[in-house]
Short mmCIF file of C-alpha atoms in Angstrom, two decimals:
data_model
loop_
_atom_site.label_atom_id
_atom_site.label_comp_id
_atom_site.label_asym_id
_atom_site.label_seq_id
_atom_site.Cartn_x
_atom_site.Cartn_y
_atom_site.Cartn_z
CA UNK V 1 -43.41 -27.47 -71.38
CA UNK V 2 -43.99 -23.90 -70.21
CA UNK V 3 -40.59 -22.14 -69.87
CA UNK V 4 -41.22 -21.12 -66.26
CA UNK V 5 -42.24 -24.65 -65.31
CA UNK V 6 -39.17 -26.04 -67.09
CA UNK V 7 -36.95 -23.77 -64.99
CA UNK V 8 -38.77 -24.81 -61.81
CA UNK V 9 -38.26 -28.50 -62.65
CA UNK V 10 -34.55 -27.88 -63.27
CA UNK V 11 -34.17 -26.25 -59.85
CA UNK V 12 -35.84 -29.01 -57.84
CA UNK V 13 -34.40 -31.83 -59.97
CA UNK V 14 -30.90 -31.12 -58.71
CA UNK V 15 -31.93 -31.77 -55.11
CA UNK V 16 -34.09 -34.77 -55.97
CA UNK V 17 -31.42 -36.40 -58.13
CA UNK V 18 -28.93 -36.01 -55.28
CA UNK V 19 -31.46 -37.79 -53.02
CA UNK V 20 -31.71 -40.74 -55.41
CA UNK V 21 -34.79 -39.79 -57.44
CA UNK V 22 -35.17 -40.43 -61.16
CA UNK V 23 -37.44 -38.19 -63.24
CA UNK V 24 -39.80 -39.51 -65.88
CA UNK V 25 -41.87 -36.69 -67.32
CA UNK V 26 -43.42 -34.70 -64.47
CA UNK V 27 -42.84 -37.49 -61.91
CA UNK V 28 -39.81 -38.13 -59.70
CA UNK V 29 -39.41 -41.60 -58.17
CA UNK V 30 -37.05 -43.15 -55.63
CA UNK V 31 -37.06 -46.87 -54.74
CA UNK V 32 -35.19 -48.99 -52.24
CA UNK V 33 -33.90 -52.47 -53.21
CA UNK V 34 -37.09 -54.14 -51.95
CA UNK V 35 -39.39 -52.03 -54.12
CA UNK V 36 -40.64 -49.58 -51.50
CA UNK V 37 -40.47 -46.01 -52.70
CA UNK V 38 -41.38 -42.36 -52.79
CA UNK V 39 -43.06 -40.62 -55.73
CA UNK V 40 -43.40 -36.87 -56.30
CA UNK V 41 -45.42 -35.49 -59.18
CA UNK V 42 -46.12 -32.07 -60.63
CA UNK V 43 -49.85 -31.97 -61.37
CA UNK V 44 -50.58 -29.09 -63.73
CA UNK V 45 -53.91 -27.30 -63.47
CA UNK V 46 -53.27 -24.34 -65.80
CA UNK V 47 -50.64 -24.01 -68.51
CA UNK V 48 -50.58 -20.82 -70.59
CA UNK V 49 -47.69 -19.19 -72.42
CA UNK V 50 -46.92 -16.75 -69.61
CA UNK V 51 -48.41 -18.54 -66.60
CA UNK V 52 -48.60 -22.00 -65.14
CA UNK V 53 -50.29 -23.38 -62.03
CA UNK V 54 -49.78 -26.79 -60.49
CA UNK V 55 -49.87 -28.95 -57.37
CA UNK V 56 -46.97 -30.90 -55.89
CA UNK V 57 -48.08 -34.33 -54.66
CA UNK V 58 -45.82 -36.76 -52.83
CA UNK V 59 -46.46 -40.27 -51.57
CA UNK V 60 -44.73 -43.14 -49.80
CA UNK V 61 -45.11 -46.42 -51.66
CA UNK V 62 -45.28 -49.88 -50.10
CA UNK V 63 -43.88 -52.71 -52.25
CA UNK V 64 -46.60 -55.38 -51.71
CA UNK V 65 -49.30 -52.71 -52.09
CA UNK V 66 -47.77 -51.70 -55.44
CA UNK V 67 -47.61 -55.32 -56.63
CA UNK V 68 -51.34 -55.58 -56.11
CA UNK V 69 -51.84 -52.48 -58.30
CA UNK V 70 -49.36 -53.27 -61.06
CA UNK V 71 -49.15 -57.10 -61.12
CA UNK V 72 -46.42 -57.93 -63.66
CA UNK V 73 -45.86 -54.31 -64.76
CA UNK V 74 -42.93 -52.33 -63.40
CA UNK V 75 -44.10 -49.82 -60.74
CA UNK V 76 -40.72 -48.08 -60.95
CA UNK V 77 -41.90 -46.56 -64.23
CA UNK V 78 -45.51 -45.78 -63.45
CA UNK V 79 -46.15 -45.60 -59.68
CA UNK V 80 -47.76 -42.31 -58.65
CA UNK V 81 -48.44 -40.59 -55.32
CA UNK V 82 -52.06 -41.79 -55.47
CA UNK V 83 -50.76 -45.38 -55.22
CA UNK V 84 -49.23 -44.58 -51.84
CA UNK V 85 -49.94 -45.51 -48.24
CA UNK V 86 -49.01 -41.95 -47.16
CA UNK V 87 -49.98 -39.02 -49.36
CA UNK V 88 -49.40 -35.28 -49.07
CA UNK V 89 -50.00 -32.20 -51.21
CA UNK V 90 -47.41 -29.53 -50.47
CA UNK V 91 -48.58 -26.10 -49.31
CA UNK V 92 -47.48 -23.30 -51.64
CA UNK V 93 -47.82 -20.51 -49.08
CA UNK V 94 -45.72 -19.96 -45.97
CA UNK V 95 -46.76 -20.26 -42.32
CA UNK V 96 -47.85 -16.61 -42.15
CA UNK V 97 -50.77 -17.17 -44.54
CA UNK V 98 -54.21 -17.11 -42.92
CA UNK V 99 -55.54 -19.60 -45.48
CA UNK V 100 -52.72 -21.78 -46.81
CA UNK V 101 -53.00 -22.57 -50.51
CA UNK V 102 -51.76 -25.71 -52.29
CA UNK V 103 -51.62 -24.07 -55.73
CA UNK V 104 -48.19 -23.07 -57.01
CA UNK V 105 -48.50 -20.24 -59.55
CA UNK V 106 -45.66 -19.11 -61.81
CA UNK V 107 -45.80 -15.98 -63.95
CA UNK V 108 -42.36 -14.44 -63.27
CA UNK V 109 -38.82 -15.63 -62.60
CA UNK V 110 -39.18 -14.59 -58.96
CA UNK V 111 -42.22 -16.87 -58.69
CA UNK V 112 -40.07 -19.74 -59.94
CA UNK V 113 -37.34 -19.06 -57.38
CA UNK V 114 -39.85 -18.72 -54.55
CA UNK V 115 -41.72 -21.93 -55.49
CA UNK V 116 -38.50 -23.90 -55.89
CA UNK V 117 -37.26 -22.68 -52.50
CA UNK V 118 -40.54 -23.75 -50.88
CA UNK V 119 -40.33 -27.24 -52.34
CA UNK V 120 -36.60 -27.69 -51.72
CA UNK V 121 -36.99 -26.55 -48.11
CA UNK V 122 -39.82 -29.03 -47.56
CA UNK V 123 -37.75 -31.83 -49.10
CA UNK V 124 -34.73 -31.02 -46.93
CA UNK V 125 -36.87 -31.10 -43.79
CA UNK V 126 -39.00 -34.13 -44.66
CA UNK V 127 -37.28 -36.55 -47.03
CA UNK V 128 -35.21 -38.13 -44.23
CA UNK V 129 -38.32 -39.20 -42.30
CA UNK V 130 -40.03 -40.45 -45.46
CA UNK V 131 -37.01 -42.62 -46.28
CA UNK V 132 -37.06 -44.04 -42.74
CA UNK V 133 -40.60 -45.29 -43.36
CA UNK V 134 -39.67 -47.29 -46.48
CA UNK V 135 -40.54 -50.90 -45.74
CA UNK V 136 -40.45 -50.31 -41.97
CA UNK V 137 -43.94 -51.10 -40.69
CA UNK V 138 -43.09 -50.27 -37.09
CA UNK V 139 -41.76 -46.83 -38.09
CA UNK V 140 -44.90 -46.12 -40.13
CA UNK V 141 -47.25 -47.27 -37.39
CA UNK V 142 -45.38 -45.13 -34.85
CA UNK V 143 -45.70 -42.14 -37.18
CA UNK V 144 -49.43 -42.78 -37.60
CA UNK V 145 -49.91 -42.68 -33.83
CA UNK V 146 -47.79 -39.54 -33.51
CA UNK V 147 -49.82 -37.82 -36.23
CA UNK V 148 -53.06 -38.87 -34.54
CA UNK V 149 -51.92 -37.29 -31.28
CA UNK V 150 -50.75 -34.13 -33.07
CA UNK V 151 -54.09 -33.83 -34.87
CA UNK V 152 -55.98 -34.15 -31.60
CA UNK V 153 -53.88 -31.38 -30.01
CA UNK V 154 -54.25 -29.13 -33.05
CA UNK V 155 -58.01 -29.65 -33.13
CA UNK V 156 -58.28 -28.73 -29.44
CA UNK V 157 -56.16 -25.61 -29.98
CA UNK V 158 -58.28 -24.58 -32.94
CA UNK V 159 -61.52 -25.01 -31.03
CA UNK V 160 -60.13 -23.04 -28.08
CA UNK V 161 -58.83 -20.15 -30.20
CA UNK V 162 -61.47 -20.14 -32.92
CA UNK V 163 -58.72 -19.76 -35.53
CA UNK V 164 -57.05 -22.18 -37.89
CA UNK V 165 -53.28 -22.12 -37.43
CA UNK V 166 -51.06 -23.04 -40.35
CA UNK V 167 -48.48 -25.72 -39.69
CA UNK V 168 -50.26 -27.20 -36.68
CA UNK V 169 -51.54 -30.25 -38.53
CA UNK V 170 -49.42 -33.23 -39.57
CA UNK V 171 -48.28 -33.38 -43.18
CA UNK V 172 -50.03 -36.07 -45.14
CA UNK V 173 -52.71 -38.70 -44.69
CA UNK V 174 -52.18 -42.38 -43.96
CA UNK V 175 -53.84 -45.57 -45.18
CA UNK V 176 -53.39 -47.10 -41.76
CA UNK V 177 -55.55 -50.15 -42.40
CA UNK V 178 -53.50 -51.15 -45.45
CA UNK V 179 -50.23 -50.73 -43.53
CA UNK V 180 -51.50 -52.75 -40.57
CA UNK V 181 -52.81 -55.52 -42.84
CA UNK V 182 -49.49 -55.93 -44.63
CA UNK V 183 -47.56 -55.67 -41.36
CA UNK V 184 -49.62 -58.58 -40.00
CA UNK V 185 -49.14 -60.42 -43.30
CA UNK V 186 -45.35 -60.20 -43.19
CA UNK V 187 -45.46 -61.75 -39.69
CA UNK V 188 -47.61 -64.59 -41.00
CA UNK V 189 -50.48 -63.62 -38.70
CA UNK V 190 -53.43 -64.88 -40.72
CA UNK V 191 -55.99 -64.19 -37.99
CA UNK V 192 -54.84 -60.57 -37.58
CA UNK V 193 -55.04 -59.95 -41.34
CA UNK V 194 -58.52 -61.47 -41.45
CA UNK V 195 -59.66 -59.25 -38.58
CA UNK V 196 -58.07 -56.10 -40.05
CA UNK V 197 -59.67 -56.60 -43.48
CA UNK V 198 -63.05 -57.87 -42.28
CA UNK V 199 -64.75 -54.53 -42.84
CA UNK V 200 -63.18 -53.75 -46.22
CA UNK V 201 -65.73 -53.40 -48.97
CA UNK V 202 -63.71 -55.31 -51.56
CA UNK V 203 -62.64 -58.79 -50.53
CA UNK V 204 -62.63 -60.44 -53.95
CA UNK V 205 -59.78 -62.59 -55.29
CA UNK V 206 -57.97 -59.57 -56.81
CA UNK V 207 -58.45 -57.27 -53.82
CA UNK V 208 -55.90 -55.86 -51.39
CA UNK V 209 -57.50 -57.93 -48.65
CA UNK V 210 -56.99 -61.15 -50.60
CA UNK V 211 -53.41 -60.16 -51.44
CA UNK V 212 -52.53 -59.47 -47.80
CA UNK V 213 -54.13 -62.76 -46.73
CA UNK V 214 -52.18 -64.67 -49.39
CA UNK V 215 -48.91 -63.16 -48.13
CA UNK V 216 -49.85 -64.03 -44.54
CA UNK V 217 -50.50 -67.65 -45.48
CA UNK V 218 -47.25 -67.81 -47.44
CA UNK V 219 -45.20 -66.38 -44.54
CA UNK V 220 -46.90 -68.74 -42.10
CA UNK V 221 -46.08 -71.73 -44.30
CA UNK V 222 -42.46 -70.58 -44.59
CA UNK V 223 -42.14 -70.38 -40.81
CA UNK V 224 -43.59 -73.85 -40.36
CA UNK V 225 -41.18 -75.55 -42.76
#
């Protein structure tokens, strides 16, 4: 590992370990007892002796969604941000930048300190809300609606001013349909799951749609016993 990147990892690992994350290679993972989790990975794009560039990706992981991806394998070892129902790529620049950039670039010790401060600040401000979402469908659905409203306001402000304003858009993107489908499934609402997944392209026996429907039928049967 590039020496500058190694130092960066050391700096952020202290905060992440304190928050319950375990590192495996360039990926940090935190899971609750039910298998819902958060994954953060360092995605390198350039790695030279004196310089390294990378992205920081983070995602919120939903337990039944992960089971559909990993089957009998352990997602605690291999789940990545791209397996998430909420995904975000951290911005490397501050709010004063006209065009925010997602690429972290390290070529000096001061770059390392600055990048680590950016990431640690974001984690301090945002990890609490991400942990609230773990396994809480109502909290996630409320956040989706709040983000939708914030996006609409930001878009109107941008159109009115003609300028893109950093920090006005919500962090991250949601897989709202997946969250709603599994929320309906956990309530045993077979009809709602069927309606939510009706337009999904993949509805085969190994698909997310089939998995959500199977859970809905199981929960319904449990309630009728």
